[in-house]
Short mmCIF file of C-alpha atoms in Angstrom, two decimals:
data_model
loop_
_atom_site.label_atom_id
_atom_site.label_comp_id
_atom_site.label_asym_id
_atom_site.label_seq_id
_atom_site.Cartn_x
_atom_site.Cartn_y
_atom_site.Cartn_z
CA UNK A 1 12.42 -2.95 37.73
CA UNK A 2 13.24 -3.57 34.13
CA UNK A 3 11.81 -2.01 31.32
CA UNK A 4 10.05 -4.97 30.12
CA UNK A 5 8.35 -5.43 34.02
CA UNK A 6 6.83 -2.10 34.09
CA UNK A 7 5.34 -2.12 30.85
CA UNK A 8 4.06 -6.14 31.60
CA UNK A 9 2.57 -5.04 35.07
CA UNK A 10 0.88 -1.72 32.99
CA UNK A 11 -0.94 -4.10 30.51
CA UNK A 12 -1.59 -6.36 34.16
CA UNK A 13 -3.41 -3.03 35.48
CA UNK A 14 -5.20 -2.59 32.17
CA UNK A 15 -6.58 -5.92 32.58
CA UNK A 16 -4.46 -7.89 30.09
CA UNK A 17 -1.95 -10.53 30.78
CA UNK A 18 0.95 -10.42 29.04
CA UNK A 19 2.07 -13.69 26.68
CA UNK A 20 4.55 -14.37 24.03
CA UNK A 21 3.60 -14.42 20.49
CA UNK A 22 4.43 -14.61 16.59
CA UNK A 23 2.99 -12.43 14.52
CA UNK A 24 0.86 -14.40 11.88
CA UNK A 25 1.31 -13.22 8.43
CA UNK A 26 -1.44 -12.06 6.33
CA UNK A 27 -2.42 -11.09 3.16
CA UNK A 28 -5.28 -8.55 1.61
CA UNK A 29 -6.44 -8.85 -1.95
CA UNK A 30 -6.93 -6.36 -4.38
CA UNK A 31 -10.15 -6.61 -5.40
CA UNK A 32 -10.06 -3.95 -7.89
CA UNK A 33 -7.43 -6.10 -9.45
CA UNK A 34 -8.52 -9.51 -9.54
CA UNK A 35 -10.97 -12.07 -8.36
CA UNK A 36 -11.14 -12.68 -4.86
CA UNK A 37 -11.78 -16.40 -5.26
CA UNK A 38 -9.48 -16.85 -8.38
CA UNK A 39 -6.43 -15.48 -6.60
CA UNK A 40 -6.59 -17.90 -3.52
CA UNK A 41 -7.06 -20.64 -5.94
CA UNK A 42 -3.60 -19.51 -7.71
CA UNK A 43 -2.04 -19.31 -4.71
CA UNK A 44 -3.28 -22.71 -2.83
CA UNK A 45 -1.98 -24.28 -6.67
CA UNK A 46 1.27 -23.24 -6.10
CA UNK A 47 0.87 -25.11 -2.45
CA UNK A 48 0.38 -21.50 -0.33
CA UNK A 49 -2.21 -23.22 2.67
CA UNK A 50 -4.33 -19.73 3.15
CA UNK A 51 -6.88 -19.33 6.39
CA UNK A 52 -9.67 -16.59 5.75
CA UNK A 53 -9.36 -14.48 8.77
CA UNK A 54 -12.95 -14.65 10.00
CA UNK A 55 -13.74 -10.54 10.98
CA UNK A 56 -11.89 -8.91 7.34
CA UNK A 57 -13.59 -9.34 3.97
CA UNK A 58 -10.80 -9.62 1.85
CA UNK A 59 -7.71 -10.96 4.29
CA UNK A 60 -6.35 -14.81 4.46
CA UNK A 61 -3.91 -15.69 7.17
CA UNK A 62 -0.88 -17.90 5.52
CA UNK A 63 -1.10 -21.44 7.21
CA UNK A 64 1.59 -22.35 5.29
CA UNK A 65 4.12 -21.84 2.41
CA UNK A 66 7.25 -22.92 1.74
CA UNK A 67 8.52 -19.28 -0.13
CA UNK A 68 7.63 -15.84 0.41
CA UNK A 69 4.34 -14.91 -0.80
CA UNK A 70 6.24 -11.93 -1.14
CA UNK A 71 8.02 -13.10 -4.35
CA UNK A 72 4.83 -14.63 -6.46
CA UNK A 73 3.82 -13.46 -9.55
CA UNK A 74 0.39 -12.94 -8.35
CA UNK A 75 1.81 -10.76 -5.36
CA UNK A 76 4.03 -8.33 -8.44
CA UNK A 77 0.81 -8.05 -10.36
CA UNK A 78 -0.58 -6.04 -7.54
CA UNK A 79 -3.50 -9.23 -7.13
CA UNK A 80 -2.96 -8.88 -3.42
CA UNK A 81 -0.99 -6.68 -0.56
CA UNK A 82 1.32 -7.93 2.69
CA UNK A 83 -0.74 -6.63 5.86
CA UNK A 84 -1.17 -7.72 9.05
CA UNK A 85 -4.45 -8.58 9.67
CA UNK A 86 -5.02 -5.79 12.44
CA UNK A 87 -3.27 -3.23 10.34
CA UNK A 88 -6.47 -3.96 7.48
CA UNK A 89 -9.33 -2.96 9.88
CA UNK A 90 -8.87 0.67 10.47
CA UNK A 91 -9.33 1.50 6.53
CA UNK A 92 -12.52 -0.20 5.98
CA UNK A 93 -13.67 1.65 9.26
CA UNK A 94 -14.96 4.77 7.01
CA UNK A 95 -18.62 4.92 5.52
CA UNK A 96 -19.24 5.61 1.73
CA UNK A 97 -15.67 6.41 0.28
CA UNK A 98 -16.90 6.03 -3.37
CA UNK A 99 -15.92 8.91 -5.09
CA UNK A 100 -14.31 10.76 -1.61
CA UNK A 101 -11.83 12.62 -0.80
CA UNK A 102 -9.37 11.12 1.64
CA UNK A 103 -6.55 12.45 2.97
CA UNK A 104 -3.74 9.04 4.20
CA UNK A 105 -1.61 11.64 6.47
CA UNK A 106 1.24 9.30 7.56
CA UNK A 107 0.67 6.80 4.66
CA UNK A 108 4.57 4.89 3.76
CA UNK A 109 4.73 2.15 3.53
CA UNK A 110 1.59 2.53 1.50
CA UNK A 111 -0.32 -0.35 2.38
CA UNK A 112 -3.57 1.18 3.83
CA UNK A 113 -3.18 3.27 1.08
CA UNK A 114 -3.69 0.82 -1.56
CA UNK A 115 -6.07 -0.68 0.36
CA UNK A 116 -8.10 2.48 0.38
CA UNK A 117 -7.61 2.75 -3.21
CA UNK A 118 -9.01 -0.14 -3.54
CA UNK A 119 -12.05 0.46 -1.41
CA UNK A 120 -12.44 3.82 -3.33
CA UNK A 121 -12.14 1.72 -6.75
CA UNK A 122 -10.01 4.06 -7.80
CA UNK A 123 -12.14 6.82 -7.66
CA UNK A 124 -12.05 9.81 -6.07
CA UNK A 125 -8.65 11.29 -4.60
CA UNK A 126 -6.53 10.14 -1.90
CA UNK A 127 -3.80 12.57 -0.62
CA UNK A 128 -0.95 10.45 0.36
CA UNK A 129 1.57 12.36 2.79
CA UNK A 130 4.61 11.27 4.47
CA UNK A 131 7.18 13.61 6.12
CA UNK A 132 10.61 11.47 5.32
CA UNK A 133 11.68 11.29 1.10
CA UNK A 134 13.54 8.10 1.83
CA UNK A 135 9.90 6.58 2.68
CA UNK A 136 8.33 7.93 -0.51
CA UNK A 137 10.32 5.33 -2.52
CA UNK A 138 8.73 2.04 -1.12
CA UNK A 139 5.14 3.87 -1.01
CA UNK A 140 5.48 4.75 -4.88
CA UNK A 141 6.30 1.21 -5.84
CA UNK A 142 3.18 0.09 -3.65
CA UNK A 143 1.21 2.26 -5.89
CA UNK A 144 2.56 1.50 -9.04
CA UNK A 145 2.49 -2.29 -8.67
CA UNK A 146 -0.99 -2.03 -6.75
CA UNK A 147 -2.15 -0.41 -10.06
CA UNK A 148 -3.37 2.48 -7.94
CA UNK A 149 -4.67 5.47 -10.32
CA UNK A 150 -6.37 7.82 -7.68
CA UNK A 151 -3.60 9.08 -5.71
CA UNK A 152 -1.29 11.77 -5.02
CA UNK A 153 1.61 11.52 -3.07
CA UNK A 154 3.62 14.34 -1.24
CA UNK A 155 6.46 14.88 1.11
CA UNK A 156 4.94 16.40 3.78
CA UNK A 157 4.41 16.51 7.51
CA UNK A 158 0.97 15.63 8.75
CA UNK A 159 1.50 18.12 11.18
CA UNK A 160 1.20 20.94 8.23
CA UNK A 161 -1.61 19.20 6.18
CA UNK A 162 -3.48 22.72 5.86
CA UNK A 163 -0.83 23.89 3.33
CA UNK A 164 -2.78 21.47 0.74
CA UNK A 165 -4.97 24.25 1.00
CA UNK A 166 -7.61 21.07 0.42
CA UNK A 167 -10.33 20.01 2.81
CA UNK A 168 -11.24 15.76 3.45
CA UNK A 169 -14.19 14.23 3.31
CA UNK A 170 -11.90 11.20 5.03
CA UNK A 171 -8.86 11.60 6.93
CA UNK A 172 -6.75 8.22 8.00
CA UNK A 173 -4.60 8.93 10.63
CA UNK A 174 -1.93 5.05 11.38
CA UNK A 175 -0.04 7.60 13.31
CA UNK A 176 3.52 7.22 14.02
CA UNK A 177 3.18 5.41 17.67
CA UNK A 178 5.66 3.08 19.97
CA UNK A 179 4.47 -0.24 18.18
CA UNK A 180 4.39 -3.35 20.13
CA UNK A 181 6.52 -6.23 21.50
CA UNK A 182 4.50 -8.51 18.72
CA UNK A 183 6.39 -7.02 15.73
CA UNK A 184 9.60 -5.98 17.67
CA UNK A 185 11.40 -8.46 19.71
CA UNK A 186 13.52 -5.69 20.80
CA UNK A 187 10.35 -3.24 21.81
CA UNK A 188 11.23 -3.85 25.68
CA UNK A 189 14.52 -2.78 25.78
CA UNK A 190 14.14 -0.29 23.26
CA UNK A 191 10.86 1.68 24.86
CA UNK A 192 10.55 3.88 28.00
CA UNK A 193 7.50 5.85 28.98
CA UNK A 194 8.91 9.00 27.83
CA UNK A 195 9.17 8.05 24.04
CA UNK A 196 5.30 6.55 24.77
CA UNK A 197 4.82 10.15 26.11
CA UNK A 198 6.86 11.68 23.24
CA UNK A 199 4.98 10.01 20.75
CA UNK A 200 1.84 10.89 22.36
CA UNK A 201 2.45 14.42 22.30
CA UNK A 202 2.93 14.25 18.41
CA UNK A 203 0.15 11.97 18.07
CA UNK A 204 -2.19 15.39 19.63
CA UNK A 205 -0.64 17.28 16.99
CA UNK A 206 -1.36 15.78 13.92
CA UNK A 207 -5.02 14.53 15.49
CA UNK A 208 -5.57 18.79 15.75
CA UNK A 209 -4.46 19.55 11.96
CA UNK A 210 -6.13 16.51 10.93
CA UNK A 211 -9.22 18.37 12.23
CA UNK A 212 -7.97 21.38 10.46
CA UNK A 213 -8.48 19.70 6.80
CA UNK A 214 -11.69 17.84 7.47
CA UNK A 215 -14.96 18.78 6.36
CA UNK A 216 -17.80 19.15 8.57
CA UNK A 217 -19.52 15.90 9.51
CA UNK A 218 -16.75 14.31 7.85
CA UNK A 219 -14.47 11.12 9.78
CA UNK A 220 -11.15 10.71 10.68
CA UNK A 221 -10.04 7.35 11.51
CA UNK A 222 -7.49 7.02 14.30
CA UNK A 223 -5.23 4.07 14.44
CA UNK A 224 -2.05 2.91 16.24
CA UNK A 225 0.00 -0.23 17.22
CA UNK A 226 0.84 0.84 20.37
CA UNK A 227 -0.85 -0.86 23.79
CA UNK A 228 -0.07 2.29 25.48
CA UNK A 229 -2.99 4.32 26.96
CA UNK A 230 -1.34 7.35 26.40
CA UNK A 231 -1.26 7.14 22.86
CA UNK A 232 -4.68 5.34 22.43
CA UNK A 233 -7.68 6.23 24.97
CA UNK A 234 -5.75 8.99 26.39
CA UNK A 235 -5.27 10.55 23.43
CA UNK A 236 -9.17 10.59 22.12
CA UNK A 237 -10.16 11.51 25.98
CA UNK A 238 -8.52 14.97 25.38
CA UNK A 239 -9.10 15.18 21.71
CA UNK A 240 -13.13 14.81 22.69
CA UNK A 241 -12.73 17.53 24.95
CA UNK A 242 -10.27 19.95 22.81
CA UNK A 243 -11.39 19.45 19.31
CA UNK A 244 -14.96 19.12 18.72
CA UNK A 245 -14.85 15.60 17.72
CA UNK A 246 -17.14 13.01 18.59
CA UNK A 247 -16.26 9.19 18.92
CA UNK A 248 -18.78 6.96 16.72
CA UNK A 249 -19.58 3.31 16.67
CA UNK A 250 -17.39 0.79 14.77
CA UNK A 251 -18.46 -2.78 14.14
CA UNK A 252 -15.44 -4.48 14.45
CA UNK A 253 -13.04 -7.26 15.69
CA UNK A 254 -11.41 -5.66 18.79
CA UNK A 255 -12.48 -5.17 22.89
CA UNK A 256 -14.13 -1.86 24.07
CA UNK A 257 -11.85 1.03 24.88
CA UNK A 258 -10.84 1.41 28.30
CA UNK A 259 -12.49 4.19 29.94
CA UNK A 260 -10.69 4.16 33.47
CA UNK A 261 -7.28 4.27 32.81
CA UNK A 262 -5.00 3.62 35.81
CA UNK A 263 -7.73 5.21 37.91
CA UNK A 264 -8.33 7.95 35.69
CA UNK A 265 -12.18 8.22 34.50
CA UNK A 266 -12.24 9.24 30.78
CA UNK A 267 -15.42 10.32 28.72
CA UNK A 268 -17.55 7.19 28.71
CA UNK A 269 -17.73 6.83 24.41
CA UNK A 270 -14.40 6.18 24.49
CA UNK A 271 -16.42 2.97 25.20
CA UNK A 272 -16.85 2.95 21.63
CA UNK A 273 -13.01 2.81 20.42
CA UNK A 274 -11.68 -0.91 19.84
CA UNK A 275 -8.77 -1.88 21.89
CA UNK A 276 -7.25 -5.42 20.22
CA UNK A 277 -4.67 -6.99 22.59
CA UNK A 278 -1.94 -8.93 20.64
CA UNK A 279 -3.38 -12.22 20.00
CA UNK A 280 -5.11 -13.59 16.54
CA UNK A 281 -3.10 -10.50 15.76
CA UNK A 282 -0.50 -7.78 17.14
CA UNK A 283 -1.97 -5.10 19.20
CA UNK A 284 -4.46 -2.26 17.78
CA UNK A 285 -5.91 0.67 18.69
CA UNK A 286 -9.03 2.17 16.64
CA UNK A 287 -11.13 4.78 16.92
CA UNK A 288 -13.38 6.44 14.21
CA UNK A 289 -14.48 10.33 15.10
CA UNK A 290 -16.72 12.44 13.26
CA UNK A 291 -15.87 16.24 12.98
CA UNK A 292 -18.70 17.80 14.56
CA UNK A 293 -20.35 20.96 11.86
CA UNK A 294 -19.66 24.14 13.65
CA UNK A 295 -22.57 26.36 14.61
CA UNK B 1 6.81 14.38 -23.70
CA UNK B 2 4.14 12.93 -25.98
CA UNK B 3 6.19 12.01 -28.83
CA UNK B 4 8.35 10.43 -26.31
CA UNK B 5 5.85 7.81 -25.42
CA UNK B 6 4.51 7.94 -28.50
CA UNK B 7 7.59 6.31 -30.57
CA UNK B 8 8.34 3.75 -27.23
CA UNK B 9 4.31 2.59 -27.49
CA UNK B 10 5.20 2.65 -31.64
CA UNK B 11 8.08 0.44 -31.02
CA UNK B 12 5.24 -2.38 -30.23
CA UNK B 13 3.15 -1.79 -33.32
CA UNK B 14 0.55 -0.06 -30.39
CA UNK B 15 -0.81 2.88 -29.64
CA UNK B 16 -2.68 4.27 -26.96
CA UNK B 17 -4.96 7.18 -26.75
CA UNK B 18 -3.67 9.41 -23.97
CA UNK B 19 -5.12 12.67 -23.53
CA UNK B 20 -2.03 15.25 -23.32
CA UNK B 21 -3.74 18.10 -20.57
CA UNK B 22 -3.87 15.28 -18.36
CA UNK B 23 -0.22 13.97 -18.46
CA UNK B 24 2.26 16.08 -16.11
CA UNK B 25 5.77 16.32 -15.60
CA UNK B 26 8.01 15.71 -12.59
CA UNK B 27 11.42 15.82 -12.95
CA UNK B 28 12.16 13.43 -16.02
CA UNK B 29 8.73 11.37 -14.79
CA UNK B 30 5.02 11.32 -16.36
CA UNK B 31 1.94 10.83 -14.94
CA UNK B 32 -1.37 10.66 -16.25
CA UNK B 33 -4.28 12.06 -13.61
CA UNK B 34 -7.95 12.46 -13.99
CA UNK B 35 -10.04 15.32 -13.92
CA UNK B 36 -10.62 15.02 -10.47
CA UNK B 37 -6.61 14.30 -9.15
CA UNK B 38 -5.90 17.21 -12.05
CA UNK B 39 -7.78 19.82 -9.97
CA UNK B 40 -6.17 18.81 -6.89
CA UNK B 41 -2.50 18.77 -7.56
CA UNK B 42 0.19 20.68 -6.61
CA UNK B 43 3.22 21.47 -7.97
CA UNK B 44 5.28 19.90 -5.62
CA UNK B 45 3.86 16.50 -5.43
CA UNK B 46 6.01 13.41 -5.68
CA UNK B 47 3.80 10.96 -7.34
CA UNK B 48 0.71 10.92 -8.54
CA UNK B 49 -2.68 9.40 -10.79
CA UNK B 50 -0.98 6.69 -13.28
CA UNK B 51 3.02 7.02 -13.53
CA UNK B 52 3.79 6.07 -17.35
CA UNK B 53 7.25 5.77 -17.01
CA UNK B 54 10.55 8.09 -17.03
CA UNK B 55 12.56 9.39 -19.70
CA UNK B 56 16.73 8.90 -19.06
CA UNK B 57 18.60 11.24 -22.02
CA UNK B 58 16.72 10.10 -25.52
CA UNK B 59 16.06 7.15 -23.76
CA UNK B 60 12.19 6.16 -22.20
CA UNK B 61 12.06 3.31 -19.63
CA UNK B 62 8.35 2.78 -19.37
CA UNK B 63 6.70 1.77 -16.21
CA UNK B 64 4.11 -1.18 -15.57
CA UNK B 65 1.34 0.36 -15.90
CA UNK B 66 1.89 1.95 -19.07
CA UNK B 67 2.58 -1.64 -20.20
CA UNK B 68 -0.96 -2.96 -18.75
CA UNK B 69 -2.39 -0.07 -20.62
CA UNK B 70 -1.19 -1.03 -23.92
CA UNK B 71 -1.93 -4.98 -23.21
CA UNK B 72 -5.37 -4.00 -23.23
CA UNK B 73 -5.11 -2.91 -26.89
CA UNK B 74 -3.63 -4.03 -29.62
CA UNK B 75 -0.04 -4.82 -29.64
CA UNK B 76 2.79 -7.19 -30.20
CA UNK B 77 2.13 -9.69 -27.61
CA UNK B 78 3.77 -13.04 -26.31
CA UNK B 79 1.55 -15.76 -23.95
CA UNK B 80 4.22 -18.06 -22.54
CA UNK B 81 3.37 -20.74 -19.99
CA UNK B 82 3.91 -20.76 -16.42
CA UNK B 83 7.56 -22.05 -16.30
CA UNK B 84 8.42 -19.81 -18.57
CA UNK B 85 6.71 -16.75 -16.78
CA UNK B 86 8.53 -17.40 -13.44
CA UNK B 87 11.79 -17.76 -15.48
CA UNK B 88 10.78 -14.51 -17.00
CA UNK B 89 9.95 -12.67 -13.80
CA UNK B 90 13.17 -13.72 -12.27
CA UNK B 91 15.15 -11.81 -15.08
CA UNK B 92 15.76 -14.89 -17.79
CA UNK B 93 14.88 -14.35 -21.54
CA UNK B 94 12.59 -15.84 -23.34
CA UNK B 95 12.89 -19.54 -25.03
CA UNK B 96 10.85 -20.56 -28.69
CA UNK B 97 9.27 -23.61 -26.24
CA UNK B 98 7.98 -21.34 -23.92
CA UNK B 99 5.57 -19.37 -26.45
CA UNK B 100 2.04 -20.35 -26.17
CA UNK B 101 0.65 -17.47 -28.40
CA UNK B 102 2.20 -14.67 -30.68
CA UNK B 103 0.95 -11.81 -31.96
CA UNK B 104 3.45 -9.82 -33.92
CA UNK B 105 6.87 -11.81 -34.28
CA UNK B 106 8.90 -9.74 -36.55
CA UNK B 107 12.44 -9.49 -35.13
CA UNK B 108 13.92 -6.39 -34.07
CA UNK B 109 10.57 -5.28 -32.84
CA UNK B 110 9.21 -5.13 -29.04
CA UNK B 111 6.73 -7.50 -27.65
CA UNK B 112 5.12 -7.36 -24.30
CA UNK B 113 5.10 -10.75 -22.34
CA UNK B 114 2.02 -11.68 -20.95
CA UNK B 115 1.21 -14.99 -18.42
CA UNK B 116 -0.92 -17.44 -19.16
CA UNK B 117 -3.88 -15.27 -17.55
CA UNK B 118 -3.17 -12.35 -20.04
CA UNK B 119 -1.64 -10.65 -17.44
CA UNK B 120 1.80 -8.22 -18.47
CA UNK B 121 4.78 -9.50 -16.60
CA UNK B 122 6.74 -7.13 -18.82
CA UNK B 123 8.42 -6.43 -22.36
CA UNK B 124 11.43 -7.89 -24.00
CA UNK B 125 13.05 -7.47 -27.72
CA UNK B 126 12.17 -9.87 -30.64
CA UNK B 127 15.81 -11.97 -31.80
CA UNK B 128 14.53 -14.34 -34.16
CA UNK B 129 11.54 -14.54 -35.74
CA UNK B 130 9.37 -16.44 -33.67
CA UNK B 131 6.83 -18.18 -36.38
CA UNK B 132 10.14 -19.11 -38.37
CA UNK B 133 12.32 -20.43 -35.70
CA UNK B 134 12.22 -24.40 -35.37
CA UNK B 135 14.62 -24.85 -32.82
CA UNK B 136 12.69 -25.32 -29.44
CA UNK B 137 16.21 -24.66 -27.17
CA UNK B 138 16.76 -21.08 -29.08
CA UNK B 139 16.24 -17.91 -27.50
CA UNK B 140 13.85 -15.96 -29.18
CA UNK B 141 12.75 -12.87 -26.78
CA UNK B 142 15.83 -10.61 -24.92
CA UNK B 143 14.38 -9.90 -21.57
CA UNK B 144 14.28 -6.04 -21.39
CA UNK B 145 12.19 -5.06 -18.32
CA UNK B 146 10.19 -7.58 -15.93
CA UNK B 147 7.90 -7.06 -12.63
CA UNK B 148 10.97 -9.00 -10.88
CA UNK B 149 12.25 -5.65 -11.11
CA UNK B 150 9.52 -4.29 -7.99
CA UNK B 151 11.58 -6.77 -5.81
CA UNK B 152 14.50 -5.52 -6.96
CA UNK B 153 13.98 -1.75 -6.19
CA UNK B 154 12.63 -3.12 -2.69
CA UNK B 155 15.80 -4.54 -2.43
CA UNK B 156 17.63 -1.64 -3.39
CA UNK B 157 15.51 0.66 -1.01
CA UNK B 158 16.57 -1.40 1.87
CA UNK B 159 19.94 -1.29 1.43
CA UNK B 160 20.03 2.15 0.99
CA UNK B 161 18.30 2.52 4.01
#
């Protein structure tokens, strides 16, 4: 069986059917740069056909343009980000971030960063960590041209957060995770169930010190773009029973988690966890948990 | 540190008020933080609050958002029109038919380039003076530094990588 069969009859057994598809580029605005309206009028005049994507307040799907909005002025001024549109849900999953504290533990290339920043208003303080130096470059120029003013950024593993000696209101955790055939046209040759597993296993290690640096009552918000049980439902299933945390409601675009996974019955809120299979966008897996107060 | 930015903002008949506990150093780079990101930070951070910009020998190569900061007040300042901005962004210097608005002309000086929505795209060098020169087809502004230059790092990064 090839690699690409087992993972296509997994999905099959989840319930999904497997299709080809293009990823749809997107685009957030900054809103604490610029006008909402006003920048989607600049960019329809220079002939950029945008589509509001219907479930995210500030993201447009490109219809069509004949350049990359990559290269507009409008894009250097920091008026608006690059994200795909399933990549802009899991920030605006927190609750109150005015004036937080927020801790972005795998955060290059920087673009849920900004978009926190953004959320925040520049308020506050975001902690910005990523464990490779090469990866700091990219998320620095994010920041400067995003006009971000509320954020520190250090080389660190999320796995050793607690050496901040700092403790989150918010913790964001787009943890490193196998991706998905949507955004890698190589993803089925290139996986195996052991890197799925592999990942997993260091996906339960920075979900534990992300516990370590959150307050009490305060949310972590777990993302990846991996279909894979084992990194999604799996991996709340045992953090629910290891860590104290509790899985809460999130209004957003997205099916319910699965909570029987290849036979396996998990704890029923996983229920509450969205599961997006790749379609308006690539695939997703969110979950928003709240640090239960000890005592 | 100070006097460093001080005498580049200086260069643009500008200044900015910039309150000195709140500026740190990393390396040969300056930041400006808050009161809030100033009780948080560590010594070994990488980046942080507002980067102003890095200084290379006697030499300081501001960064963006210094240059949005001193837009805001009172400095030299060019409008040029939209052609001219792209043209601008993409490295070119600046032509006398492109100026919409000047404020401050004197050549020799600096002048921040701004779009037609006020917006800083980035500074360049005075080579004429601009009120004086009649010649529409004359360059009048040296590009210096331009946003272009954010594609140009990403470009940069991912060769490197």
């Amino acid at each position: 069986m090839s690699s690409k069969e087992f993972f296509v009859n997994r999905y099959k057994e989840l319930g999904w059917t497997y299709k080809e598809l293009q990823p749809k580029p997107s685009i957030r605005i900054n809103t604490m740069n610029s006008d909402r309206d006003d920048v989607v009028n600049r960019l329809e005049s220079l002939g950029v056909t945008l589509e509001k994507i219907p479930f995210l307040e500030d993201g447009y799907w490109i219809s069509k343009s004949e350049f990359s909005v990559g290269a507009t002025a409008e894009y250097l001024l920091g008026l608006y980000s690059i994200q795909e549109a399933a990549a802009q849900i899991p920030a605006t999953l927190f609750t109150e971030l005015q004036d937080k504290t927020v801790l972005d533990a795998c955060a290059s290339p920087g673009g849920k960063t900004v978009q926190l920043a953004n959320l925040l208003n520049n308020s506050g303080v975001i902690v910005a960590l990523d464990i490779k130096r090469r990866r700091l470059f990219p998320l620095s120029n994010q920041l400067e041209r995003s006009r971000v003013r509320n954020t520190i950024v250090y080389q660190m593993d999320a796995r050793e957060a607690s050496r901040l000696n700092m403790k989150f209101d918010r913790v964001l955790l787009d943890v490193p995770c196998s991706g998905n055939y949507v955004t890698d046209k190589d993803w089925f040759s290139r996986r195996s169930l052991k890197d799925v597993e592999r990942n997993a296993r260091r996906q339960r290690q920075i979900l534990t010190e992300a516990v370590n640096v959150t307050k009490d009552n305060g949310e972590i918000v777990y993302a990846t773009c991996s279909l894979e049980p084992e990194e999604n439902e799996l991996n709340i299933d045992w953090a629910i029973g290891t860590l104290n945390l509790q899985v809460e409601e999130i209004k957003c675009h997205g099916e319910k988690g699965l909570t029987n996974v290849f036979g396996r019955e998990l704890d029923s809120s996983i229920e509450k966890c969205k599961r997006i299979w790749p379609g308006q966008t690539q695939g997703f897996f969110l979950c928003k948990l709240r640090k239960q107060a000890c005592g | 540190m100070m006097k460093a930015i001080k005498d580049f903002v200086g260069q643009f008949r500008a200044s900015i008020a910039l309150d000195k506990r709140l500026i740190v150093k990393k390396k040969n780079r300056y930041y400006l933080l808050s009161e809030k990101l100033k009780k948080q930070i560590q010594q070994d951070f990488f980046y942080a609050g507002v980067y102003l910009g890095k200084l290379k020998g006697s030499i300081f190569f501001p960064s963006f958002l210094l240059l949005t900061m001193m837009a805001e007040g009172k400095a030299n300042k060019i409008v040029v029109d939209r052609k001219t901005a792209w043209l601008f962004i993409c490295g070119r210097d600046i032509f006398k038919q492109g100026i919409l608005e000047a404020d401050g002309s004197r050549k020799g000086d600096y002048t921040l380039i701004l779009n037609e929505h006020n917006e800083c795209l980035g500074f360049g060098k005075i080579l004429r003076n601009i009120r004086k020169e009649q010649d529409p087809n004359k360059v009048v502004v040296k590009n210096i530094l331009d946003i272009g230059d954010f594609l140009r790092r990403e470009k940069q990064q991912s060769r490197q990588r």
